[in-house]
Coordinates of C-alpha atoms and ligand atoms in Angstrom, one line a residue:
M90 CA 42.1 9.1 9.8
C91 CA 39.1 11.3 9.6
G92 CA 38.6 13.5 6.4
I93 CA 39.6 17.4 6.2
V94 CA 37.6 20.2 3.8
G95 CA 38.8 23.8 4.4
I96 CA 37.5 26.8 2.6
V97 CA 38.5 30.6 2.3
G98 CA 35.6 31.4 0.1
R99 CA 33.8 34.3 -1.7
E100 CA 30.0 33.3 -1.2
A101 CA 28.5 30.4 1.7
V102 CA 30.7 27.7 2.3
A103 CA 28.9 25.5 4.4
Q104 CA 27.5 24.0 1.8
R105 CA 30.1 22.8 -0.5
L106 CA 32.3 22.2 2.6
F107 CA 28.9 19.2 3.6
D108 CA 29.6 18.3 0.1
G109 CA 33.1 17.8 0.9
L110 CA 33.3 16.1 3.4
K111 CA 30.4 13.0 0.9
R112 CA 33.3 12.8 -0.8
L113 CA 35.6 11.7 2.3
E114 CA 32.7 10.2 4.3
Y115 CA 35.0 6.8 2.9
R116 CA 37.7 8.6 5.9
G117 CA 35.6 8.0 8.5
Y118 CA 31.8 8.5 9.7
D119 CA 32.3 9.0 13.1
S120 CA 30.7 12.1 14.0
A121 CA 31.5 15.3 11.4
G122 CA 31.5 19.5 11.8
I123 CA 31.4 22.1 10.4
C124 CA 32.8 25.7 11.5
T125 CA 32.8 29.2 9.7
V126 CA 34.0 32.3 10.8
G127 CA 32.4 35.8 9.8
G128 CA 30.9 38.7 11.5
G129 CA 33.3 38.9 14.4
D130 CA 32.9 35.0 15.6
F131 CA 32.6 31.3 14.9
E132 CA 29.8 29.8 14.0
R133 CA 29.8 25.8 14.8
R134 CA 27.7 22.6 13.9
R135 CA 28.2 18.9 14.9
A136 CA 26.4 16.1 15.2
E137 CA 27.2 12.3 16.3
G138 CA 27.4 9.6 13.5
K139 CA 27.1 9.9 9.6
L140 CA 26.8 12.5 7.5
D141 CA 23.7 12.7 8.0
N142 CA 22.6 13.2 11.0
L143 CA 24.7 16.6 10.9
K144 CA 23.0 17.6 7.2
R145 CA 19.8 17.8 10.0
E146 CA 21.9 20.0 11.8
L147 CA 22.5 22.0 9.1
D148 CA 18.8 22.1 7.9
A149 CA 17.7 23.2 10.7
D150 CA 20.1 25.7 11.7
P151 CA 22.6 26.9 8.3
L152 CA 25.7 27.8 9.0
A153 CA 27.0 31.8 7.2
G154 CA 30.1 32.2 6.3
D155 CA 32.4 31.7 3.2
V156 CA 35.5 30.4 5.3
G157 CA 35.0 27.7 7.1
I158 CA 36.6 23.8 8.2
A159 CA 35.4 20.7 7.6
H160 CA 35.6 17.2 9.4
T161 CA 34.5 14.0 8.9
R162 CA 36.1 11.8 12.6
W163 CA 36.8 8.8 12.9
A164 CA 37.8 8.0 16.5
T165 CA 40.6 7.4 18.2
H166 CA 41.3 9.3 21.2
G167 CA 37.8 9.7 22.8
A168 CA 34.6 8.1 22.1
P169 CA 32.4 9.1 19.1
T170 CA 30.4 12.4 20.6
V171 CA 29.4 15.6 19.8
D172 CA 31.5 17.4 22.4
N173 CA 34.2 14.6 21.0
A174 CA 33.3 15.7 17.6
H175 CA 35.6 18.4 15.6
P176 CA 35.9 21.4 14.6
H177 CA 36.9 22.0 18.4
I178 CA 37.7 25.5 19.4
A179 CA 40.1 27.7 22.0
G180 CA 38.8 30.9 22.5
P181 CA 40.1 32.7 18.4
V182 CA 41.3 29.4 17.2
A183 CA 38.9 26.6 15.7
L184 CA 41.2 23.6 14.6
V185 CA 40.0 20.4 12.7
H186 CA 42.6 17.0 13.1
N187 CA 43.6 14.2 11.0
G188 CA 45.9 11.4 13.2
I189 CA 47.4 11.3 16.4
I190 CA 49.1 14.1 18.5
E191 CA 51.3 11.4 20.4
N192 CA 52.7 13.7 23.3
F193 CA 48.8 15.1 24.0
K194 CA 49.3 13.5 27.3
P195 CA 52.3 15.8 29.0
L196 CA 51.2 18.9 26.8
R197 CA 47.3 18.5 28.2
D198 CA 49.0 18.5 32.2
E199 CA 50.5 21.9 30.6
L200 CA 47.8 23.3 29.4
I201 CA 45.5 22.7 32.4
A202 CA 48.1 23.2 34.5
D203 CA 48.2 27.0 33.1
G204 CA 43.9 27.3 33.5
R205 CA 43.1 26.2 30.7
T206 CA 39.5 24.5 30.4
F207 CA 39.1 21.4 28.3
L208 CA 35.8 20.3 25.8
S209 CA 36.7 16.8 24.8
E210 CA 38.7 14.5 25.9
T211 CA 40.3 14.1 22.2
D212 CA 43.9 14.8 21.8
S213 CA 43.4 17.1 18.7
E214 CA 41.7 19.8 21.1
V215 CA 45.6 20.3 23.0
V216 CA 46.8 21.3 19.3
A217 CA 43.8 24.3 19.7
H218 CA 44.6 25.5 22.6
L219 CA 48.3 25.3 22.3
V220 CA 47.8 27.9 19.8
A221 CA 45.2 30.0 21.3
R222 CA 47.6 30.8 24.3
E223 CA 49.9 31.7 21.4
V224 CA 47.0 33.9 19.8
E225 CA 46.2 35.6 22.9
G226 CA 50.3 36.1 23.9
G227 CA 50.0 38.7 20.6
A228 CA 51.0 36.3 18.2
S229 CA 49.7 36.4 14.3
P230 CA 47.7 33.4 13.3
Q231 CA 51.4 32.3 11.0
Q232 CA 53.8 33.0 14.3
A233 CA 51.7 30.8 16.3
V234 CA 51.3 27.9 14.1
A235 CA 54.5 28.0 13.5
T236 CA 55.8 27.9 17.1
V237 CA 53.4 25.2 17.6
L238 CA 54.2 22.9 15.2
P239 CA 57.5 21.3 16.5
R240 CA 55.4 20.6 19.2
L241 CA 53.5 17.8 17.9
H242 CA 54.7 14.2 18.0
G243 CA 53.0 12.0 16.0
A244 CA 51.0 12.3 12.5
F245 CA 48.7 14.4 11.6
A246 CA 46.9 16.5 8.5
I247 CA 45.6 20.1 10.3
A248 CA 43.5 23.2 9.2
F249 CA 43.6 26.4 12.0
L250 CA 40.7 28.9 11.3
F251 CA 41.0 32.2 13.2
K252 CA 38.5 34.6 14.4
D253 CA 39.6 37.5 14.2
H254 CA 41.4 37.3 11.1
P255 CA 38.4 35.6 9.1
D256 CA 40.3 35.7 5.5
T257 CA 42.6 33.0 6.7
V258 CA 43.1 29.1 6.7
I259 CA 46.3 27.4 8.2
G260 CA 46.7 23.4 6.9
A261 CA 49.4 21.4 8.0
R262 CA 51.0 18.2 7.4
M263 CA 52.8 15.4 9.0
G264 CA 52.2 11.9 8.3
A265 CA 49.0 12.8 7.1
P266 CA 47.9 13.4 3.5
L267 CA 46.9 17.3 2.9
T268 CA 46.4 19.1 -0.2
V269 CA 45.6 22.6 -1.7
G270 CA 44.0 24.0 -4.0
Y271 CA 43.9 26.7 -6.3
G272 CA 40.5 28.1 -7.6
D273 CA 39.7 31.3 -8.8
G274 CA 39.3 34.1 -6.3
E275 CA 39.1 31.7 -3.6
N276 CA 41.3 28.4 -2.5
Y277 CA 41.0 25.4 -0.8
L278 CA 42.6 22.8 1.4
G279 CA 41.6 18.9 2.1
S280 CA 42.9 15.3 3.0
D281 CA 42.8 14.7 -0.9
A282 CA 42.2 15.9 -4.6
L283 CA 38.9 13.8 -4.8
A284 CA 38.0 15.8 -1.9
L285 CA 38.5 18.8 -3.5
A286 CA 37.7 18.1 -7.3
P287 CA 34.0 19.2 -7.6
L288 CA 35.9 23.1 -6.6
T289 CA 39.0 22.8 -8.4
Q290 CA 41.5 20.3 -10.5
R291 CA 44.6 22.8 -9.7
I292 CA 46.6 21.2 -7.1
A293 CA 49.9 21.0 -5.0
Y294 CA 50.3 18.5 -2.4
L295 CA 52.1 19.5 1.0
E296 CA 55.0 17.1 1.3
E297 CA 56.0 16.3 5.2
G298 CA 56.5 18.9 7.3
D299 CA 54.8 21.9 5.6
W300 CA 52.3 23.9 6.4
A301 CA 50.5 26.2 4.4
V302 CA 48.8 29.9 4.5
V303 CA 45.7 29.9 2.8
T304 CA 43.6 32.8 1.6
R305 CA 41.5 33.7 -0.8
D306 CA 43.7 35.2 -3.5
R307 CA 47.5 33.1 -2.7
I308 CA 48.5 30.5 -1.1
A309 CA 52.1 30.4 0.4
I310 CA 53.7 27.6 1.4
F311 CA 56.7 27.0 4.1
D312 CA 58.4 24.0 5.2
R313 CA 58.8 22.6 8.2
S314 CA 62.2 24.7 9.3
N315 CA 59.8 27.6 8.7
A316 CA 61.3 28.4 4.7
P317 CA 58.7 29.4 2.4
V318 CA 58.7 26.6 -0.6
E319 CA 57.0 26.0 -3.6
R320 CA 55.0 22.6 -4.3
D321 CA 54.5 21.9 -8.1
I322 CA 50.6 22.7 -8.9
V323 CA 49.6 19.3 -10.9
E324 CA 45.9 18.8 -12.3
S325 CA 44.4 16.3 -10.5
G326 CA 42.2 14.5 -12.6
A327 CA 40.3 13.7 -10.2
S328 CA 36.1 12.4 -10.9
A329 CA 34.3 15.7 -10.0
Q330 CA 31.0 12.9 -10.4
R331 CA 29.6 11.2 -6.8
I332 CA 29.6 7.7 -7.7
E333 CA 25.4 6.4 -7.4
K334 CA 24.8 3.0 -6.5
G335 CA 22.7 2.9 -9.8
N336 CA 20.0 0.2 -9.3
Y337 CA 21.9 -1.8 -6.4
R338 CA 21.0 -1.6 -3.3
H339 CA 25.1 -1.1 -2.2
F340 CA 27.8 0.0 -3.2
M341 CA 29.2 -3.3 -2.0
L342 CA 27.2 -5.0 -3.7
K343 CA 27.5 -3.3 -7.1
E344 CA 31.2 -3.1 -6.9
I345 CA 31.0 -6.8 -6.9
N346 CA 29.0 -7.2 -10.0
E347 CA 31.6 -4.7 -11.5
Q348 CA 34.7 -7.4 -11.4
P349 CA 34.3 -8.7 -14.3
V350 CA 34.9 -5.3 -16.3
V351 CA 37.5 -3.8 -13.9
V352 CA 39.5 -7.1 -13.7
A353 CA 39.3 -7.1 -17.2
Q354 CA 40.2 -2.8 -17.6
T355 CA 43.1 -4.1 -15.1
L356 CA 44.1 -6.8 -17.2
Q357 CA 44.9 -4.7 -21.0
S358 CA 47.4 -2.3 -19.4
Y359 CA 49.2 -6.0 -17.9
L360 CA 49.0 -8.3 -21.6
R361 CA 49.7 -8.1 -24.7
T362 CA 47.8 -10.6 -25.8
L363 CA 48.7 -11.0 -29.7
E364 CA 51.9 -11.9 -28.8
G365 CA 51.2 -14.3 -25.9
R366 CA 53.1 -11.9 -23.5
V367 CA 53.1 -9.9 -20.5
A368 CA 54.1 -6.6 -19.9
L369 CA 54.2 -4.1 -17.0
P370 CA 52.9 -0.6 -18.1
D371 CA 55.5 2.1 -19.1
I372 CA 57.9 0.7 -17.0
E373 CA 61.3 -0.4 -17.7
F374 CA 62.7 -2.0 -14.8
D375 CA 65.3 -5.1 -15.0
L376 CA 62.7 -7.2 -12.7
S377 CA 65.8 -10.3 -13.1
A378 CA 68.0 -8.4 -11.0
V379 CA 65.5 -8.4 -7.9
N380 CA 66.9 -11.4 -5.1
R381 CA 64.3 -11.6 -2.6
V382 CA 61.2 -9.9 -2.1
T383 CA 58.9 -8.2 0.7
I384 CA 55.7 -8.3 0.4
V385 CA 53.9 -5.9 2.9
A386 CA 50.3 -3.9 3.4
C387 CA 46.9 -4.7 5.5
G388 CA 43.5 -6.1 5.9
T389 CA 42.5 -7.7 2.3
S390 CA 45.2 -6.1 0.4
F391 CA 47.4 -8.0 2.4
Y392 CA 45.8 -10.9 1.5
A393 CA 46.1 -10.3 -2.0
G394 CA 49.9 -10.3 -1.2
M395 CA 50.0 -14.0 0.8
V396 CA 48.3 -15.3 -2.9
A397 CA 51.3 -13.1 -4.7
K398 CA 53.7 -15.0 -2.4
Y399 CA 52.6 -18.4 -3.5
W400 CA 52.8 -16.9 -7.6
F401 CA 56.1 -15.4 -6.8
E402 CA 57.7 -18.6 -5.5
Q403 CA 56.1 -21.3 -8.2
F404 CA 56.9 -19.2 -11.0
A405 CA 59.9 -17.3 -10.5
R406 CA 61.5 -19.5 -8.2
V407 CA 62.3 -16.4 -6.1
P408 CA 62.2 -16.1 -2.4
V409 CA 59.3 -13.9 -0.8
D410 CA 58.4 -12.2 3.0
I411 CA 55.2 -11.1 3.9
D412 CA 54.5 -8.8 6.9
V413 CA 51.2 -7.3 7.7
A414 CA 52.2 -3.5 7.8
S415 CA 52.4 -2.5 11.3
E416 CA 54.1 -5.3 12.2
F417 CA 56.4 -5.1 9.1
R418 CA 58.1 -1.6 10.4
Y419 CA 59.1 -1.5 14.2
R420 CA 60.3 -5.6 13.8
Q421 CA 63.6 -4.4 12.1
P422 CA 63.3 -6.8 9.4
V423 CA 66.3 -6.9 7.2
L424 CA 66.6 -6.0 4.3
E425 CA 69.7 -6.9 1.8
P426 CA 70.5 -5.3 -1.3
G427 CA 68.7 -6.0 -4.2
G428 CA 66.0 -6.2 -2.5
L429 CA 62.3 -5.3 -4.2
A430 CA 59.9 -4.5 -1.3
L431 CA 56.0 -4.6 -2.9
F432 CA 53.5 -2.7 -1.3
I433 CA 49.6 -4.0 -1.7
S434 CA 47.0 -0.8 -1.1
Q435 CA 43.6 0.6 -3.0
S436 CA 43.7 4.2 -1.0
G437 CA 47.2 4.5 -1.5
E438 CA 47.3 6.5 2.0
T439 CA 47.3 3.5 4.5
A440 CA 49.1 5.1 7.1
D441 CA 51.1 1.5 8.4
T442 CA 51.8 0.3 4.8
L443 CA 53.3 4.0 3.6
A444 CA 55.0 4.0 6.8
A445 CA 56.1 0.5 6.1
L446 CA 57.0 2.1 2.4
R447 CA 59.4 4.8 3.6
H448 CA 61.4 2.6 6.5
A449 CA 61.9 0.1 3.3
R450 CA 63.2 2.5 1.1
S451 CA 65.8 3.7 3.6
E452 CA 67.0 0.5 3.8
G453 CA 67.6 0.4 0.1
Q454 CA 64.7 -1.5 -1.3
V455 CA 63.8 -0.3 -4.6
V456 CA 59.7 0.4 -3.7
A457 CA 57.1 -1.9 -6.0
V458 CA 53.3 -0.2 -5.2
V459 CA 50.0 -1.7 -6.3
C460 CA 47.6 0.6 -5.7
N461 CA 44.2 1.8 -7.0
V462 CA 44.1 5.8 -6.5
P463 CA 47.4 6.7 -8.5
T464 CA 46.8 10.9 -7.0
S465 CA 47.5 9.4 -3.6
S466 CA 50.8 9.1 -1.9
M467 CA 52.0 5.4 -2.2
A468 CA 52.2 6.1 -5.5
R469 CA 53.5 8.9 -5.4
E470 CA 56.1 7.5 -4.0
A471 CA 56.9 4.5 -5.7
D472 CA 59.8 3.5 -7.7
L473 CA 57.4 1.5 -9.8
L474 CA 54.1 2.0 -10.2
L475 CA 51.5 -1.0 -11.0
P476 CA 48.1 0.6 -11.0
T477 CA 44.8 -1.6 -10.2
H478 CA 42.1 0.1 -12.6
A479 CA 39.2 -1.0 -10.2
G480 CA 38.0 2.9 -10.3
P481 CA 36.5 4.4 -7.2
E482 CA 35.7 2.0 -4.6
I483 CA 33.4 3.1 -2.0
G484 CA 32.1 0.1 0.2
V485 CA 34.1 0.0 3.1
A486 CA 34.9 -3.5 2.8
S487 CA 37.2 -4.6 -0.1
T488 CA 35.8 -6.4 -3.5
K489 CA 36.8 -5.6 -7.1
A490 CA 39.6 -3.3 -5.9
F491 CA 41.3 -7.4 -4.5
T492 CA 40.6 -9.2 -7.4
C493 CA 42.2 -6.2 -9.5
Q494 CA 45.6 -6.6 -7.0
L495 CA 45.0 -10.3 -7.7
A496 CA 45.6 -9.7 -11.7
V497 CA 48.3 -7.2 -11.5
L498 CA 50.4 -9.6 -8.9
A499 CA 48.9 -12.8 -11.3
A500 CA 51.1 -10.9 -14.1
L501 CA 53.6 -9.4 -12.1
A502 CA 54.8 -13.2 -11.6
A503 CA 54.6 -14.3 -14.6
N504 CA 57.1 -11.4 -15.4
F505 CA 58.8 -12.3 -13.1
A506 CA 58.9 -15.6 -14.2
R507 CA 60.2 -14.3 -17.3
A508 CA 62.9 -11.9 -16.1
K509 CA 63.9 -15.6 -14.8
G510 CA 64.5 -17.2 -17.2
R511 CA 61.7 -19.7 -16.4
L512 CA 59.0 -19.8 -18.3
S513 CA 59.0 -20.4 -21.8
E514 CA 57.6 -18.8 -24.9
A515 CA 54.2 -21.7 -24.8
E516 CA 53.8 -21.5 -21.1
E517 CA 53.5 -17.7 -20.9
R518 CA 51.4 -17.4 -23.4
D519 CA 49.7 -20.2 -21.4
I520 CA 49.6 -17.5 -18.3
V521 CA 48.4 -15.0 -20.6
E522 CA 45.2 -17.4 -21.5
H523 CA 44.4 -18.4 -18.7
L524 CA 44.3 -14.8 -16.8
R525 CA 42.4 -14.0 -19.9
E526 CA 39.4 -16.4 -19.0
A527 CA 39.6 -14.5 -15.8
P528 CA 36.5 -11.7 -16.4
E529 CA 34.2 -14.6 -18.2
A530 CA 34.9 -17.1 -15.1
I531 CA 34.2 -13.6 -12.7
S532 CA 30.7 -13.0 -14.3
E533 CA 29.9 -17.3 -14.1
A534 CA 30.4 -16.7 -10.5
L535 CA 28.4 -14.1 -10.5
K536 CA 25.9 -15.5 -11.5
Q537 CA 25.3 -17.9 -8.3
D538 CA 24.1 -15.0 -6.2
E539 CA 20.9 -16.0 -5.7
A540 CA 21.9 -19.1 -4.8
I541 CA 24.1 -17.5 -1.9
A542 CA 21.9 -15.2 -0.6
A543 CA 19.7 -18.4 -0.3
L544 CA 22.5 -19.7 1.9
A545 CA 22.6 -16.7 4.4
P546 CA 20.1 -17.8 6.6
L547 CA 22.3 -20.9 7.2
V548 CA 24.9 -18.5 8.5
A549 CA 23.6 -15.4 9.8
P550 CA 22.8 -17.0 13.3
A551 CA 25.8 -18.2 14.1
R552 CA 28.3 -17.2 16.3
D553 CA 31.6 -18.9 14.7
V554 CA 31.9 -19.1 11.3
L555 CA 35.1 -21.0 9.6
Y556 CA 36.8 -21.1 6.9
L557 CA 39.1 -23.4 4.8
G558 CA 41.9 -23.3 2.3
R559 CA 45.3 -24.4 1.1
G560 CA 47.6 -22.7 -1.0
P561 CA 46.6 -19.2 -2.6
D562 CA 43.0 -20.8 -1.2
Y563 CA 44.0 -20.7 2.3
P564 CA 44.5 -16.4 2.2
M565 CA 40.8 -17.2 0.7
A566 CA 39.1 -18.4 3.6
L567 CA 41.3 -15.3 5.6
E568 CA 39.5 -13.4 3.1
G569 CA 36.1 -15.3 3.6
A570 CA 36.7 -14.9 7.4
L571 CA 37.3 -10.9 7.5
K572 CA 35.3 -9.8 4.8
L573 CA 31.8 -11.5 7.4
K574 CA 33.5 -10.2 9.9
E575 CA 33.8 -6.9 9.8
I576 CA 30.4 -6.6 7.4
S577 CA 27.8 -9.2 9.4
Y578 CA 29.8 -8.6 12.5
I579 CA 30.0 -12.4 13.0
H580 CA 33.4 -13.9 14.8
A581 CA 34.6 -15.9 11.7
E582 CA 38.5 -17.5 11.7
G583 CA 40.3 -18.1 8.1
Y584 CA 42.4 -21.4 8.6
A585 CA 45.0 -23.2 6.5
A586 CA 43.0 -26.7 6.1
G587 CA 45.4 -29.3 7.2
E588 CA 45.9 -27.0 10.2
M589 CA 42.9 -27.6 12.2
K590 CA 43.7 -30.8 13.1
H591 CA 46.5 -29.0 15.2
G592 CA 44.1 -27.3 17.5
P593 CA 41.1 -25.2 15.9
I594 CA 39.6 -29.0 15.1
A595 CA 38.5 -28.4 19.0
L596 CA 35.7 -25.5 17.8
I597 CA 33.8 -27.9 15.9
D598 CA 30.4 -28.3 16.8
D599 CA 27.0 -28.6 15.0
L600 CA 26.4 -24.9 15.7
V601 CA 29.7 -23.7 13.3
P602 CA 29.3 -23.2 9.7
V603 CA 32.2 -24.4 7.9
I604 CA 33.0 -23.0 4.6
V605 CA 35.3 -25.2 2.5
I606 CA 37.1 -23.0 -0.6
A607 CA 38.0 -26.4 -2.6
P608 CA 39.1 -25.3 -6.3
S609 CA 39.4 -28.3 -8.5
G610 CA 43.1 -28.5 -8.6
P611 CA 46.4 -30.3 -7.5
L612 CA 45.3 -29.4 -3.9
F613 CA 42.1 -30.5 -4.0
E614 CA 42.5 -34.1 -2.5
K615 CA 44.3 -32.6 0.4
T616 CA 41.8 -30.1 1.6
V617 CA 39.2 -32.4 1.1
S618 CA 40.4 -35.0 3.5
N619 CA 40.5 -32.4 5.6
M620 CA 37.0 -31.6 4.9
Q621 CA 36.0 -34.6 5.6
E622 CA 37.5 -34.5 9.2
V623 CA 35.8 -31.7 9.8
R624 CA 32.6 -33.4 9.1
A625 CA 33.1 -36.8 11.4
R626 CA 32.8 -33.7 14.1
G627 CA 29.5 -33.1 13.9
G628 CA 30.9 -29.6 11.5
R629 CA 28.2 -28.3 9.2
I630 CA 30.0 -28.0 5.6
I631 CA 29.5 -25.0 3.0
L632 CA 31.8 -26.7 0.2
V633 CA 32.4 -24.1 -2.0
S634 CA 34.3 -25.8 -6.0
D635 CA 33.2 -26.6 -9.4
E636 CA 30.6 -29.0 -10.3
H637 CA 33.7 -32.0 -10.6
G638 CA 34.9 -31.1 -7.0
I639 CA 31.2 -31.3 -5.7
A640 CA 30.4 -34.1 -7.2
E641 CA 33.5 -35.8 -5.4
A642 CA 32.7 -34.3 -2.4
G643 CA 29.8 -32.7 -2.3
E644 CA 28.1 -35.9 -0.6
G645 CA 26.9 -34.7 3.5
C646 CA 27.5 -31.2 2.9
M647 CA 25.1 -28.6 4.5
A648 CA 25.3 -26.9 1.5
T649 CA 27.4 -26.6 -1.7
I650 CA 28.5 -23.3 -4.0
V651 CA 29.0 -24.5 -7.5
M652 CA 31.9 -22.6 -9.1
P653 CA 33.2 -22.9 -13.3
E654 CA 35.5 -24.7 -13.2
V655 CA 38.9 -23.0 -13.7
H656 CA 42.7 -23.1 -14.4
P657 CA 44.0 -22.9 -10.5
L658 CA 46.3 -19.2 -11.6
I659 CA 42.8 -17.8 -11.9
A660 CA 41.4 -19.9 -9.2
P661 CA 41.4 -17.3 -6.2
L662 CA 39.8 -14.2 -8.6
V663 CA 37.0 -16.1 -9.3
Y664 CA 36.7 -17.8 -5.5
A665 CA 36.2 -13.8 -5.3
V666 CA 32.9 -14.0 -5.2
P667 CA 31.0 -16.7 -3.5
V668 CA 32.8 -15.2 -0.5
Q669 CA 32.8 -11.9 -1.0
L670 CA 28.6 -12.9 -1.9
L671 CA 28.2 -14.5 1.1
A672 CA 29.8 -11.6 3.5
Y673 CA 27.3 -9.9 2.0
H674 CA 24.0 -12.0 1.3
V675 CA 24.9 -13.0 5.6
A676 CA 25.0 -9.1 6.2
V677 CA 21.8 -8.2 4.6
A678 CA 19.9 -10.6 6.4
K679 CA 21.2 -9.1 9.7
G680 CA 20.4 -6.5 8.6
T681 CA 23.5 -4.6 9.7
D682 CA 24.8 -1.3 7.8
V683 CA 26.8 -3.2 4.6
D684 CA 28.8 0.2 2.9
Q685 CA 29.9 1.7 6.7
P686 CA 30.3 -1.2 9.0
R687 CA 30.3 0.0 12.8
N688 CA 33.3 1.4 13.6
L689 CA 36.0 1.2 10.5
A690 CA 36.7 3.6 7.7
K691 CA 37.8 3.1 4.3
S692 CA 40.8 4.3 4.5
V693 CA 43.3 4.0 7.5
T694 CA 45.4 6.9 8.3
V695 CA 46.6 6.6 11.6
E696 CA 49.5 4.0 13.0
Ligands
F6R785 C1 38.9 -5.2 3.9 C2 39.3 -3.6 3.9 C3 40.6 -3.4 4.9 C4 41.3 -2.9 3.5 C5 43.0 -2.5 4.6 C6 43.7 -1.8 4.0 O1 37.7 -5.5 3.1 O2 39.1 -3.1 2.9 O3 41.2 -4.7 5.5 O4 42.1 -4.3 3.2 O5 42.4 -1.6 5.2 O6 44.0 -0.6 2.6 P1 44.5 -0.5 1.7 O7 44.0 -1.3 0.4 O8 43.8 0.9 1.2 O9 45.9 -0.2 2.1

């Protein structure tokens, strides 16, 4: 993953590079570093851990120089130490790298045999040495990069800095995003438009295999065959404003609380409330011709896709396959003509999902993308873009993007059903009404915040936690377990409630809290039966249901969480709130770093 910024400036760049990194911290926070060039040499500061550590280094020993590159790292090869932190320097070349150089081992062996010494365990350092060897042999920076790029296998975005050419930064991309930015007498490189937003709105997205020579007054772009190319300069529209936490203790809590507003905002572009109709925004696309849907995503977005599978099959009776992107891409899925491949992603940059998208396109599928970042790679490559309007999500654990994805997917399911002739006008009006009720029901669910915070001490000491649900609440159980794992570091599993008896029930004892997600509705009785099986074996249950459900089944539970009574269609949107809040309060009770949990990054741009 990792974030990259480069500036060929007219005045000192260190502070602006650091500000750019702040905007890219979502891509990784294992270490960070900045290198500038001037006065015939490189100057570099690096630090392990969060950007605050790098700031301390910079404050103690400020960096001069008006040209530089910067990096925030999510470790792949080599532990998150200072030695492994970028930028890496090899003689006359410094570099920052995002991605993985898959053939780094033979390249490293070759360079070591050539007498070169490595100072880090990273795959990235081999690229610095390869380019340095060319430059030391007399090649210009441009020639050196052009010679080395074809030798690299894997995915990368790289920015190079040259000691003897202090007016040039060269950027290259293959499989990882990189943009160039056009300024006034200075120019830029960045992993995304957001990083460059305070510097410029005029950007060009490099395409696969492109590389760019960035100087103060010009950006020359070349394609993978080294032929000069033009790429469209567009207004990025990315906000230059830094998102603040406001009065909230964490971004995650702020984003959980934003859900009524952002879900309403998202639904607004998918519902024609006066007519009682659902509609896709600004898109003419004939869903009736689609004979199969393949849903692909990762993590929380995958769980949104699992909920959608229930909806698409129930409402539209269209067959749905679903897979996590990292498996889909390499299992040779059978994709027949007339299929719609639907990709779901908050960031629109997740490498596994992006690779799967390209694979599906090459197999003749129409590509639909549900995405929260309209400038992202996936959004730009979609045939059918279905935006979520969650606004920037900063907390690493996805919350508001998830409920907005569900809102879009519910509307898409209804569109499908209508296109397939399976929805009467009255039924469609009904669905629109229920979806319109979602923001208020989410607000009601948020009122349980204090009650849920009071339950945190019951869960925080546990070593293992189980989540159970049936039907569309099964993915909610998986989502609850994922949220708890990633921010509180407690081992948690989500199970289809009916599957417990086939093995996992052996785990039950009085040390394992079991969170049961069971809204009133068609599956309530069955879920409660499974819950009783757990209780009979000493399981300590937290039942999440509405008043009706709790009256019926709450007796004997360790605790209950009361949700508003809602239509089953919107239950996943509403029940997302208690699982998010429970994970949040348990993490706070355990004192973990809620917004930037260990080992994670917001945007996972390596496969
Ligand atoms: C969990 C979480 C991750 C992401 C996953 C996919 O809270 O945030 O599991 O959902 O990395 O990311 P996107 O949606 O950006 O493709």
